[in-house]
Structure formats: structure tokens, C-alpha cells
Short mmCIF file of C-alpha atoms and ligand atoms in Angstrom, two decimals:
data_model
loop_
_atom_site.label_atom_id
_atom_site.label_comp_id
_atom_site.label_asym_id
_atom_site.label_seq_id
_atom_site.Cartn_x
_atom_site.Cartn_y
_atom_site.Cartn_z
CA MET A 23 121.17 94.88 97.73
CA VAL A 24 117.61 95.98 96.56
CA VAL A 25 113.97 95.62 97.79
CA GLN A 26 111.73 94.53 95.25
CA LYS A 27 108.11 95.27 95.42
CA PHE A 28 105.70 93.17 93.40
CA GLY A 29 102.22 94.29 92.59
CA GLY A 30 98.95 92.32 92.51
CA THR A 31 99.29 91.48 88.61
CA SER A 32 102.76 90.58 89.43
CA VAL A 33 101.54 87.87 92.00
CA ALA A 34 98.35 87.01 90.31
CA ASP A 35 98.64 83.26 89.60
CA PRO A 36 101.07 80.62 89.65
CA ALA A 37 102.87 81.58 86.60
CA ALA A 38 103.10 85.12 87.46
CA ILE A 39 104.80 84.07 90.96
CA ARG A 40 106.97 81.76 89.18
CA ARG A 41 108.35 84.82 87.44
CA VAL A 42 108.82 86.57 90.51
CA ILE A 43 110.95 83.85 91.89
CA GLU A 44 113.36 83.97 88.64
CA ILE A 45 113.45 87.90 89.33
CA ALA A 46 114.47 87.48 92.99
CA ARG A 47 117.00 85.12 92.16
CA THR A 48 118.44 87.25 89.52
CA ALA A 49 118.95 89.80 91.96
CA ARG A 50 120.15 87.56 94.76
CA ALA A 51 122.68 86.11 92.32
CA ARG A 52 123.95 89.87 91.27
CA ASP A 53 123.96 91.13 94.83
CA GLY A 54 125.06 88.07 96.86
CA ARG A 55 122.47 89.02 99.27
CA GLY A 56 118.79 89.49 99.90
CA PRO A 57 116.61 90.92 98.02
CA VAL A 58 113.67 91.93 100.43
CA VAL A 59 110.62 90.96 98.80
CA VAL A 60 107.59 93.12 99.00
CA VAL A 61 104.31 91.79 97.89
CA SER A 62 100.53 93.20 97.21
CA ALA A 63 97.66 91.13 97.34
CA MET A 64 96.90 88.95 94.44
CA SER A 65 95.25 91.25 91.76
CA GLY A 66 91.50 92.08 92.74
CA VAL A 67 91.78 90.48 96.10
CA THR A 68 91.57 93.80 98.13
CA ASP A 69 88.66 94.91 96.25
CA VAL A 70 86.89 91.79 97.21
CA LEU A 71 87.77 91.92 100.59
CA LEU A 72 86.51 95.48 100.75
CA GLU A 73 83.59 94.47 98.97
CA ILE A 74 82.99 91.81 101.69
CA ALA A 75 83.14 93.80 104.24
CA GLU A 76 80.63 96.46 102.89
CA ALA A 77 77.88 93.66 102.19
CA ALA A 78 78.61 92.31 105.73
CA GLY A 79 78.05 95.64 107.30
CA ALA A 80 74.78 95.96 105.03
CA ALA A 81 73.81 92.35 106.46
CA ARG A 82 74.06 90.88 102.97
CA LEU A 83 75.50 87.89 104.32
CA ASP A 84 74.12 85.64 101.27
CA ASP A 85 76.57 88.06 99.15
CA ALA A 86 79.40 88.02 101.20
CA LEU A 87 80.09 84.60 102.63
CA PRO A 88 79.95 82.74 99.31
CA ARG A 89 82.81 85.51 98.07
CA VAL A 90 84.95 84.40 101.17
CA GLU A 91 84.46 80.94 99.76
CA GLU A 92 85.62 82.11 96.54
CA LEU A 93 88.83 83.76 97.71
CA ARG A 94 89.44 80.91 100.10
CA GLU A 95 89.49 78.67 96.80
CA ARG A 96 91.88 81.02 94.91
CA HIS A 97 94.59 80.90 97.29
CA LEU A 98 94.46 77.12 98.10
CA ALA A 99 94.51 76.57 94.60
CA VAL A 100 97.59 78.68 94.07
CA VAL A 101 99.49 77.03 96.89
CA ARG A 102 98.44 73.52 95.43
CA ASP A 103 99.95 74.23 92.05
CA LEU A 104 103.29 76.35 93.38
CA VAL A 105 104.46 74.69 96.59
CA GLY A 106 105.41 71.01 95.39
CA GLY A 107 107.00 68.43 96.92
CA PRO A 108 105.63 67.23 100.15
CA ARG A 109 102.29 68.68 100.31
CA PRO A 110 102.49 71.98 102.00
CA ASP A 111 99.99 70.95 104.78
CA ALA A 112 101.04 73.68 107.14
CA LEU A 113 100.29 76.45 104.65
CA LEU A 114 97.22 75.12 103.57
CA ALA A 115 95.83 74.68 107.14
CA HIS A 116 96.90 78.38 107.83
CA ILE A 117 94.84 79.64 104.94
CA ASN A 118 92.00 77.45 105.82
CA GLU A 119 92.09 79.39 109.42
CA GLN A 120 92.76 82.80 108.04
CA PHE A 121 89.56 82.11 105.98
CA ASP A 122 87.51 80.53 108.72
CA GLU A 123 88.30 83.70 110.92
CA LEU A 124 87.29 86.05 108.00
CA ALA A 125 83.95 84.00 107.83
CA ALA A 126 83.65 84.67 111.44
CA ILE A 127 84.01 88.26 111.42
CA VAL A 128 81.76 88.74 108.29
CA ARG A 129 78.98 86.96 110.43
CA ALA A 130 79.63 89.51 113.32
CA LEU A 131 79.46 92.41 110.81
CA GLY A 132 76.12 91.05 109.64
CA VAL A 133 74.85 91.14 113.24
CA LEU A 134 76.24 94.71 114.17
CA ARG A 135 75.37 96.18 110.68
CA GLU A 136 78.43 98.39 111.11
CA VAL A 137 81.76 98.28 109.80
CA SER A 138 84.49 100.81 111.23
CA PRO A 139 87.64 101.87 109.52
CA ARG A 140 89.36 99.70 112.34
CA THR A 141 87.33 96.40 111.26
CA LEU A 142 87.90 97.36 107.37
CA ASP A 143 91.79 97.45 108.14
CA ALA A 144 91.49 93.70 109.80
CA VAL A 145 89.54 92.62 106.48
CA ALA A 146 91.55 94.36 103.82
CA SER A 147 94.84 93.29 105.58
CA ARG A 148 94.30 89.60 104.66
CA GLY A 149 95.21 89.87 101.04
CA GLU A 150 98.67 91.01 101.58
CA LEU A 151 99.16 88.81 104.86
CA LEU A 152 98.20 85.91 102.66
CA SER A 153 100.08 86.59 99.49
CA SER A 154 103.11 87.21 101.29
CA ARG A 155 102.99 83.72 103.23
CA ILE A 156 102.30 81.89 99.90
CA MET A 157 105.23 84.03 98.36
CA ALA A 158 107.68 83.12 101.12
CA ALA A 159 106.57 79.30 100.61
CA ALA A 160 106.80 79.55 96.93
CA LEU A 161 110.41 80.96 97.15
CA ALA A 162 111.52 78.31 99.65
CA GLY A 163 110.13 75.54 97.36
CA ALA A 164 112.16 77.02 94.78
CA GLY A 165 115.41 76.80 96.67
CA LEU A 166 115.48 80.03 97.73
CA PRO A 167 115.57 80.80 101.46
CA GLY A 168 112.33 82.68 101.50
CA GLU A 169 111.01 83.86 105.01
CA TRP A 170 107.86 85.44 105.88
CA VAL A 171 107.79 88.51 108.00
CA ASP A 172 104.69 89.50 109.34
CA ALA A 173 104.06 93.29 108.24
CA ARG A 174 102.68 93.80 111.52
CA THR A 175 105.63 93.51 113.61
CA VAL A 176 108.09 95.94 111.22
CA ILE A 177 105.60 98.59 110.01
CA VAL A 178 104.59 100.55 112.92
CA THR A 179 101.69 103.34 112.23
CA SER A 180 99.28 106.03 113.52
CA ASP A 181 95.81 104.80 114.65
CA GLU A 182 94.55 106.48 111.26
CA HIS A 183 92.94 103.37 110.29
CA THR A 184 92.69 102.57 106.47
CA ARG A 185 95.24 105.72 105.91
CA ALA A 186 97.84 105.09 108.67
CA VAL A 187 100.89 107.10 108.84
CA PRO A 188 104.07 105.09 109.49
CA LEU A 189 106.07 106.09 112.29
CA THR A 190 109.64 106.40 110.80
CA ALA A 191 111.90 105.60 114.22
CA GLU A 192 109.43 102.79 115.62
CA THR A 193 109.51 101.25 112.25
CA HIS A 194 113.24 101.47 111.74
CA ALA A 195 113.62 99.79 114.96
CA ALA A 196 110.90 97.01 114.34
CA LEU A 197 113.08 96.27 111.11
CA VAL A 198 116.33 96.37 112.81
CA THR A 199 114.84 93.36 115.20
CA HIS A 200 112.70 91.28 112.89
CA LEU A 201 114.01 91.83 109.45
CA VAL A 202 117.91 92.74 109.30
CA PRO A 203 118.62 89.52 111.12
CA ILE A 204 117.04 87.40 108.34
CA LEU A 205 119.22 89.08 105.60
CA ASP A 206 122.39 89.09 107.66
CA ALA A 207 121.61 85.24 108.07
CA GLY A 208 121.37 84.68 104.24
CA GLY A 209 117.66 84.82 104.36
CA VAL A 210 115.12 86.46 101.86
CA PRO A 211 112.58 88.35 103.72
CA VAL A 212 109.09 88.48 102.47
CA VAL A 213 106.88 91.28 103.65
CA GLY A 214 103.29 91.83 103.05
CA GLY A 215 102.94 95.47 101.55
CA PHE A 216 100.18 98.02 102.63
CA VAL A 217 99.71 96.29 106.04
CA GLY A 218 100.99 97.71 109.32
CA ALA A 219 100.16 97.81 113.03
CA THR A 220 99.46 100.58 115.56
CA VAL A 221 101.68 101.04 118.53
CA ASP A 222 99.01 99.28 120.41
CA GLY A 223 99.30 96.48 118.00
CA LEU A 224 96.04 96.93 115.86
CA THR A 225 96.10 96.22 112.31
CA SER A 226 96.14 99.24 110.17
CA THR A 227 96.62 99.73 106.37
CA LEU A 228 98.38 102.60 104.48
CA GLY A 229 95.69 103.42 102.13
CA ARG A 230 95.01 102.12 98.49
CA GLY A 231 98.28 101.31 96.64
CA GLY A 232 100.15 101.36 99.47
CA SER A 233 102.73 98.67 98.82
CA ASP A 234 104.82 100.85 96.99
CA TYR A 235 104.96 102.90 99.77
CA SER A 236 105.99 99.87 102.34
CA ALA A 237 108.63 99.05 100.03
CA ALA A 238 110.35 102.16 99.90
CA LEU A 239 109.88 102.77 103.70
CA ILE A 240 111.45 99.50 104.26
CA GLY A 241 114.19 100.13 101.51
CA ALA A 242 115.11 103.47 102.95
CA SER A 243 115.05 102.36 106.67
CA ILE A 244 117.59 99.74 105.90
CA GLY A 245 119.63 101.26 103.21
CA VAL A 246 119.30 99.49 100.16
CA SER A 247 120.95 100.42 96.76
CA GLU A 248 117.78 100.30 94.87
CA ILE A 249 114.06 100.40 95.35
CA GLN A 250 112.66 98.31 92.72
CA ILE A 251 108.69 98.54 91.74
CA TRP A 252 107.73 95.82 89.79
CA THR A 253 104.45 96.18 87.73
CA ASP A 254 102.21 95.19 84.83
CA VAL A 255 103.47 98.42 82.56
CA ASP A 256 107.35 98.77 81.23
CA GLY A 257 107.68 101.85 83.72
CA LEU A 258 106.27 105.24 84.00
CA LEU A 259 104.64 106.41 80.84
CA THR A 260 104.32 109.63 79.57
CA ALA A 261 100.10 109.08 80.26
CA ASP A 262 97.85 106.79 81.76
CA PRO A 263 97.56 104.11 79.23
CA ARG A 264 93.97 103.68 79.96
CA ILE A 265 93.50 106.96 78.65
CA ILE A 266 96.10 107.69 75.96
CA LYS A 267 96.58 104.51 73.54
CA ASN A 268 100.33 104.51 72.95
CA PRO A 269 102.00 106.46 75.90
CA ARG A 270 105.79 106.26 75.55
CA LEU A 271 108.00 104.99 78.09
CA VAL A 272 110.10 108.00 80.43
CA PRO A 273 113.44 106.35 81.01
CA HIS A 274 114.67 108.59 83.64
CA LEU A 275 113.17 111.33 85.54
CA SER A 276 113.88 113.15 89.02
CA PHE A 277 112.41 112.32 92.37
CA ALA A 278 110.27 115.46 92.25
CA GLU A 279 108.88 115.23 88.86
CA ALA A 280 107.89 111.59 89.91
CA ALA A 281 106.56 112.88 93.24
CA GLU A 282 104.19 115.22 91.26
CA LEU A 283 102.87 112.71 88.55
CA ALA A 284 102.36 110.13 91.38
CA TYR A 285 100.32 112.86 93.49
CA PHE A 286 98.28 114.10 90.52
CA GLY A 287 97.20 110.69 89.47
CA ALA A 288 99.85 108.42 87.88
CA LYS A 289 98.72 105.12 89.72
CA VAL A 290 101.55 103.28 88.90
CA LEU A 291 103.34 104.93 92.05
CA HIS A 292 101.73 105.36 95.25
CA PRO A 293 101.95 109.20 95.79
CA SER A 294 104.06 108.85 99.30
CA THR A 295 106.81 106.24 97.76
CA ILE A 296 109.23 109.03 96.81
CA ARG A 297 109.50 110.55 100.05
CA PRO A 298 111.65 108.00 101.84
CA ALA A 299 113.69 107.57 98.53
CA VAL A 300 114.43 111.09 98.72
CA GLU A 301 115.68 111.27 102.52
CA ARG A 302 118.13 108.49 101.87
CA ASN A 303 118.60 109.50 98.32
CA ILE A 304 118.01 105.94 96.97
CA PRO A 305 116.98 105.46 93.39
CA VAL A 306 113.57 104.15 92.69
CA ARG A 307 113.20 101.85 89.50
CA ILE A 308 109.91 100.64 88.02
CA LEU A 309 109.84 97.67 86.04
CA ASN A 310 107.75 95.08 84.18
CA SER A 311 107.40 91.82 85.90
CA GLN A 312 106.60 90.18 82.54
CA LYS A 313 109.41 91.27 80.94
CA PRO A 314 112.45 91.64 83.46
CA GLU A 315 115.18 91.86 80.95
CA GLY A 316 113.58 95.70 79.87
CA ALA A 317 115.45 99.10 81.46
CA GLY A 318 112.17 100.27 83.18
CA THR A 319 112.15 103.88 84.39
CA MET A 320 114.72 105.29 86.88
CA ILE A 321 113.98 107.87 89.26
CA THR A 322 116.67 109.77 90.96
CA ALA A 323 117.47 112.94 92.53
CA ALA A 324 119.16 114.93 89.45
CA GLY A 325 116.74 113.35 86.98
CA ALA A 326 117.49 113.22 83.38
CA THR A 327 120.05 115.33 81.50
CA GLY A 328 119.16 116.90 78.16
CA ARG A 329 115.40 116.16 78.15
CA VAL A 330 114.08 119.08 75.48
CA GLY A 331 110.29 118.56 76.26
CA LEU A 332 107.73 117.89 79.04
CA THR A 333 108.37 114.64 81.22
CA GLY A 334 104.61 113.51 81.67
CA LEU A 335 100.83 113.94 81.89
CA ALA A 336 98.81 112.94 85.24
CA SER A 337 95.22 113.10 85.75
CA LYS A 338 92.40 112.59 88.09
CA ARG A 339 88.94 111.96 87.05
CA ASP A 340 86.81 113.12 89.89
CA VAL A 341 87.87 116.01 92.10
CA THR A 342 85.81 118.39 94.07
CA VAL A 343 86.30 122.28 93.88
CA VAL A 344 85.70 124.16 97.04
CA ASP A 345 85.39 127.90 96.28
CA ILE A 346 85.64 129.87 99.67
CA THR A 347 84.66 133.83 99.49
CA SER A 348 85.24 135.95 102.41
CA SER A 349 82.00 137.07 103.46
CA ARG A 350 82.88 139.97 106.08
CA MET A 351 85.88 141.70 104.20
CA LEU A 352 88.12 141.24 101.46
CA MET A 353 91.19 139.33 102.14
CA ALA A 354 92.06 140.38 105.29
CA TYR A 355 95.48 138.88 106.77
CA GLY A 356 94.43 135.47 108.76
CA PHE A 357 91.94 134.74 106.11
CA LEU A 358 94.00 131.88 104.61
CA ARG A 359 95.06 130.79 107.89
CA ARG A 360 91.36 129.84 109.22
CA VAL A 361 90.61 128.51 105.96
CA PHE A 362 93.42 125.87 105.86
CA GLU A 363 92.85 125.31 109.62
CA VAL A 364 89.64 123.87 109.07
CA PHE A 365 91.00 121.42 106.36
CA GLU A 366 93.71 120.59 108.78
CA ARG A 367 90.88 119.99 111.71
CA TYR A 368 89.13 117.41 109.25
CA ARG A 369 92.13 116.10 108.04
CA THR A 370 91.21 116.57 104.37
CA ALA A 371 94.09 117.14 101.97
CA VAL A 372 94.05 120.04 99.62
CA ASP A 373 95.55 119.35 96.27
CA MET A 374 95.53 122.64 94.42
CA VAL A 375 94.67 126.23 95.39
CA THR A 376 94.05 129.41 93.55
CA THR A 377 93.14 132.91 95.01
CA SER A 378 91.90 136.25 94.22
CA GLU A 379 91.35 139.18 95.97
CA VAL A 380 88.06 137.85 97.89
CA SER A 381 88.02 134.30 97.35
CA VAL A 382 90.13 130.98 97.50
CA SER A 383 89.60 127.96 95.40
CA VAL A 384 91.21 124.46 96.24
CA THR A 385 90.68 121.10 94.86
CA VAL A 386 89.83 118.16 97.24
CA ASP A 387 90.29 114.36 96.44
CA ASP A 388 89.08 112.73 99.71
CA VAL A 389 85.62 114.23 100.17
CA ARG A 390 84.72 112.00 102.97
CA ASN A 391 84.62 114.83 105.96
CA LEU A 392 83.74 117.53 103.22
CA ALA A 393 80.46 118.15 105.09
CA ASP A 394 82.10 119.09 108.21
CA VAL A 395 84.72 121.10 106.43
CA VAL A 396 81.78 122.80 104.61
CA GLU A 397 80.34 123.43 107.71
CA ALA A 398 83.05 124.84 109.49
CA LEU A 399 83.99 127.25 106.61
CA SER A 400 80.52 128.42 106.40
CA GLU A 401 80.89 130.34 109.64
CA PHE A 402 82.98 132.69 108.08
CA ALA A 403 82.77 132.83 104.43
CA ASP A 404 80.45 131.72 101.33
CA VAL A 405 81.25 128.46 100.42
CA THR A 406 80.32 126.41 96.81
CA VAL A 407 80.88 123.15 96.31
CA VAL A 408 81.27 121.59 92.72
CA PRO A 409 81.94 118.18 92.47
CA HIS A 410 82.99 115.52 89.70
CA LEU A 411 85.31 117.78 87.75
CA ALA A 412 88.71 116.41 86.33
CA LEU A 413 92.21 117.71 87.02
CA LEU A 414 94.95 117.48 84.45
CA CYS A 415 98.64 118.01 85.37
CA ALA A 416 101.44 118.50 83.05
CA VAL A 417 105.00 117.92 84.82
CA GLY A 418 108.49 118.50 83.76
CA ASP A 419 111.74 120.17 85.29
CA VAL A 420 111.99 121.88 81.95
CA LEU A 421 109.21 124.12 83.01
CA GLN A 422 111.54 126.18 85.11
CA GLU A 423 113.97 126.89 82.47
CA GLU A 424 111.87 127.50 79.56
CA ALA A 425 109.04 130.20 80.32
CA ALA A 426 107.41 129.55 76.84
CA MET A 427 106.71 125.88 77.96
CA ALA A 428 103.79 127.07 80.30
CA ALA A 429 102.33 129.07 77.43
CA ARG A 430 102.45 126.39 74.86
CA VAL A 431 100.62 124.11 77.62
CA VAL A 432 97.64 126.44 78.14
CA GLY A 433 97.87 127.08 74.28
CA VAL A 434 97.04 123.57 73.26
CA LEU A 435 94.30 123.81 75.44
CA GLU A 436 92.82 126.70 74.03
CA GLU A 437 89.13 125.48 73.14
CA VAL A 438 88.64 123.68 76.63
CA PRO A 439 86.93 125.42 79.20
CA ILE A 440 89.29 125.58 82.20
CA LYS A 441 87.89 126.12 85.73
CA MET A 442 91.21 126.88 87.65
CA ILE A 443 94.91 127.15 86.70
CA SER A 444 98.08 126.99 88.56
CA GLN A 445 101.56 126.89 88.32
CA ALA A 446 103.16 126.09 91.67
CA ALA A 447 106.28 127.85 93.02
CA SER A 448 108.59 124.83 92.11
CA ARG A 449 107.35 125.67 88.63
CA ARG A 450 107.75 122.04 87.65
CA ASN A 451 104.07 121.54 86.48
CA ILE A 452 100.90 123.04 85.22
CA THR A 453 97.74 121.84 86.75
CA VAL A 454 94.08 122.72 85.43
CA VAL A 455 90.63 121.50 86.79
CA LEU A 456 88.59 121.11 83.67
CA ARG A 457 84.87 119.34 83.17
CA ARG A 458 85.34 115.54 83.34
CA GLU A 459 83.85 115.11 79.62
CA ASP A 460 86.43 117.38 78.21
CA LEU A 461 89.40 115.43 80.03
CA GLN A 462 90.01 112.64 77.42
CA HIS A 463 90.46 115.34 74.52
CA ALA A 464 92.50 117.45 76.49
CA MET A 465 94.75 114.85 77.51
CA GLU A 466 95.09 113.60 73.85
CA ARG A 467 95.74 117.10 72.58
CA LEU A 468 98.86 117.51 75.21
CA HIS A 469 100.01 114.00 74.58
CA GLU A 470 99.89 114.70 70.86
CA GLU A 471 101.42 118.15 71.04
CA PHE A 472 104.67 117.12 73.31
CA PHE A 473 105.02 113.35 73.07
CA GLU A 474 103.86 112.14 69.69
P1 ADP B 3 100.44 97.29 90.75
O1 ADP B 3 99.41 96.22 91.30
O2 ADP B 3 101.59 96.67 90.09
O3 ADP B 3 100.87 98.39 92.08
P2 ADP B 3 98.83 99.33 89.51
O4 ADP B 3 97.45 98.82 89.06
O5 ADP B 3 98.70 99.90 90.96
O6 ADP B 3 99.87 98.30 89.82
O7 ADP B 3 99.75 100.35 88.85
C1 ADP B 3 100.01 100.10 87.58
C2 ADP B 3 99.05 100.72 86.71
O8 ADP B 3 98.94 102.37 86.68
C3 ADP B 3 99.15 100.25 85.06
O9 ADP B 3 98.72 99.45 84.77
C4 ADP B 3 98.39 101.69 84.63
O10 ADP B 3 97.13 101.43 83.83
C5 ADP B 3 98.26 102.53 85.63
N1 ADP B 3 98.88 103.79 85.12
C6 ADP B 3 98.44 105.40 85.43
N2 ADP B 3 99.09 106.16 84.81
C7 ADP B 3 100.22 105.59 84.50
C8 ADP B 3 101.50 106.28 84.22
N3 ADP B 3 101.82 107.33 83.67
N4 ADP B 3 102.80 105.03 83.84
C9 ADP B 3 102.34 103.76 83.79
N5 ADP B 3 101.23 103.32 84.27
C10 ADP B 3 100.21 104.28 84.79
N1 LIG B 4 96.58 95.63 97.58
C1 LIG B 4 96.42 97.15 98.09
C2 LIG B 4 95.63 97.79 97.08
O1 LIG B 4 94.88 96.92 96.14
C3 LIG B 4 97.77 97.73 98.20
C4 LIG B 4 98.58 97.68 96.83
O2 LIG B 4 98.13 96.91 96.13
O3 LIG B 4 99.55 98.59 96.67
O4 LIG B 4 95.18 98.71 97.22
MG1 MG B 5 99.77 99.90 92.75
#
């Protein structure tokens, strides 16, 4: 049995949802069980919800409230189109209730003029809570026993709202109580991705793109044979198709390679997705919901055999470099510990690190707490922050075996000014930091050299 996660574009409208139904039907016919279906919000809905919250917090109700109504209409229209037969009154009424409540929250935020991470989660989670209900009803309407599972009852998380961390043991126990019995009774559980709840029952979310992670958590916890990520491209590609015109499909890669590519910007996979899969050694497959017959990309522990070149490229368009120079002494022992303690204290993840005798440079993605980080570091070091740089990462298990490959990567970039460069101990990637205006050219040169 498999878990199938469908992204925003895969559930964007009635035609897309009908394709999902057939994909689930095929899996069920093949496996005789399941599948477990995890869905994102309909495409664009999470962005709009977050914009609504922001507008409400700035007391721009004339902007926020009409957008609530647009979203309401979009969801109602999909239900009217999809759920045939006797009118789906209960579902329409539920959707109306949800949007009435959202409008009430928006008005309250307008008065308070304040949006906390906790409130953002209460608003942003609605996209998945609604799309999953609609999907369950659509499956049922098409003769499959779809049953809605409230993600807030099965994904138990920490209370770090907007980037909550799932609690594995609690989540497993909740899945065994609320989801597994549906499968055992022959049903098709449908869960909204991205969403969970804290131990105290407050709605939380796993961070942008987190539905992939939800699917992997559920799949690993209940022990499926494959975690499928259905999206709008043929699989994992050799580069971001928004940057490189004709990237190639990567048919097969290792967990470690996929984790690096996802972490360094391949948006097709949320960076945390691979971890649960690794723990239970469950293959992850990326597939195109508009071309279900395609083979997609297979991600396994061993990866591909016999690949000669690199596996893929990834990039981030906006990273910040923090240069930290020891002010009192050269790199006395304990300096690095003090540096990283600061990043830990302010919950700021460091992506890449380079060191020299007197200084440490790190890149960070999430700058929400950077002012605090800089202030704390400044107590014992000189700190310079360089914002708006780009990061480019070339990934391939081949880098471990072929020493010359790293030199070739750097050689291709010879005329591009490089600010930082690193090859991690895993020697599976080479990462460089460069100016944003050089990213496009650098990606094109590398792609041409290794994949065309
Ligand atoms: P979903 O809504 O299905 O989760 P996402 O938008 O999150 O879809 O991810 C799919 C998108 O990721 C693709 O449309 C593509 O533009 C982008 N992307 C970036 N890098 C890659 C890559 N290496 N391979 C495939 N897609 C990529
Ligand atoms: N809907 C959420 C987002 O847009 C989660 C997801 O799609 O994976 O970030
Ligand atoms: Mg996604």
C-alpha cells in the first residue's frame, strides 16, 4: 500500500481533482488496499490566506474581507462541480461556516492589529483542512470510500507555530488510533498536509511546502511500501525548470542526494521529507499528476547505479552571509561552540559554514531572528552581515569517488566571482555562494557542462 500526496496544482480545480481520483483508484486496484491520500491546499490558497492575515493585521479590512469571499466562492464552486448526485448540502454548509469563522477572525485581527504565529497557523491551515474535506467527498462521490481525517488529530507537533516540529511517538500513536482503523475497514483516509496540532490541541503548521513532509511522516509511521509525491513536473529534474529551460528528469537517486537537493532549494521536495523515509527505508517516488503513466523519479537508499556525472543542481536566490571574526584572540578553542550556541539560542538554521584561522562565515536562509543573533555574536566577535546573495549547489554521489569532478565544477565557474565555497564531509555536494546577478549564468554554465 502507498501514501499519495497531491500538491496544490494537482488539486487546483475539478479537472485536476478528477485526475487524482483516478490515480487513487489505480493504486487501490493494484494494492487491494488504501491508498492514504494527503492533499495540499488548492493552488495559491495558502499564499492568499497569509496575505489576508497580513492585511487584517494592518487593519486593511477592505482588502482582506473581499479576498475571504473570493476564496469562499472558489471552494464552493469546486464542490458544486464535483460532488454530483444529491446536492452536497452538508459540505457546502461546512465550507460556509469555515469562511464565516475566517471572516470573524479577520475582523478581530483588524481590531487588534496584531498577527501572532499562532494566529497565522489558525488562518493558513484552512486551505488544507478544506481541500482534504473536498477530496474525501469527491472520492466518495466517485465510488471510492474516501474518509476525511482531521490532520489536527493525527499530526502532533511542538508549539513552534508556523514551523512546528512533529513529535514522532505521539503522531504514531494518533495515527494508530485515528487513521489505521479506516484502512483496516477498507476505507481511503484523506488527510490535509502541512497541518497539525500541538499537544494542547492548538492548530500548527509544518512550514511552507510541508505537505510532502506530512505524507512522509504518515507513510513511515504506518509502514507503507512507497511514499508518492504527485506534483506538476515529471519528477525531480536536473535543475529548477524556472531557471534552466530544459532540465532533464533524474530517474533514480539516493536519499542522501535528494536530501541535499531539497535542502539547497529543489522546491519539488520539502527538505524534511526524506528523513522519515530514511528511518524506515521506504522509497519515495515523485510523479506528475497530469501524466500518471510516467515513471517519475525514484528515491532509494542506494540510489542509481552506474551514473557517470553529477545528479543535479539546486539553488537559493536569497541567502544571507554572516562573517564572524574573533575579536579577542585567534580561533581559541571554544570559539565555534560559542558561535553556534548563539544560532541555536535564536533558532536560526545555518546552511553552509566555512572557517579560516580567525573567522567563520555561515549562510542563513531564515533571517527572522538575525538581529538578535548579530547582537549576541557582537559580544565576543566582529560581525558583518551581507544580505541578498545566492547559493548554488552541485550534488552527486559521484563526487565521493571522482576527485576530478569537484575541480571540474569549480573550473566551469572560473569567471564567476565566488564569495564562499564548501565541500562537505559527505563529499556529495559542492556549494558556492555568489552574487545574485551571477546565479542564472552560473547555473546555465554548469547545466550545459554536466547535463546537456
Ligand atoms: P506542489 O504544489 O505539487 O508541492 P511545488 O510547487 O511545491 O509543487 O513543487 C514543484 C515545483 O518545484 C515545480 O513546478 C518546479 O517549478 C519546482 N522545482 C524547483 N527545482 C526543481 C527540481 N530540481 N526538479 C523539479 N522541480 C523543481
Ligand atoms: N499549502 C502549503 C504551502 O503552500 C503546504 C504545501 O503545499 O505543501 O506551503
Ligand atoms: Mg510543494
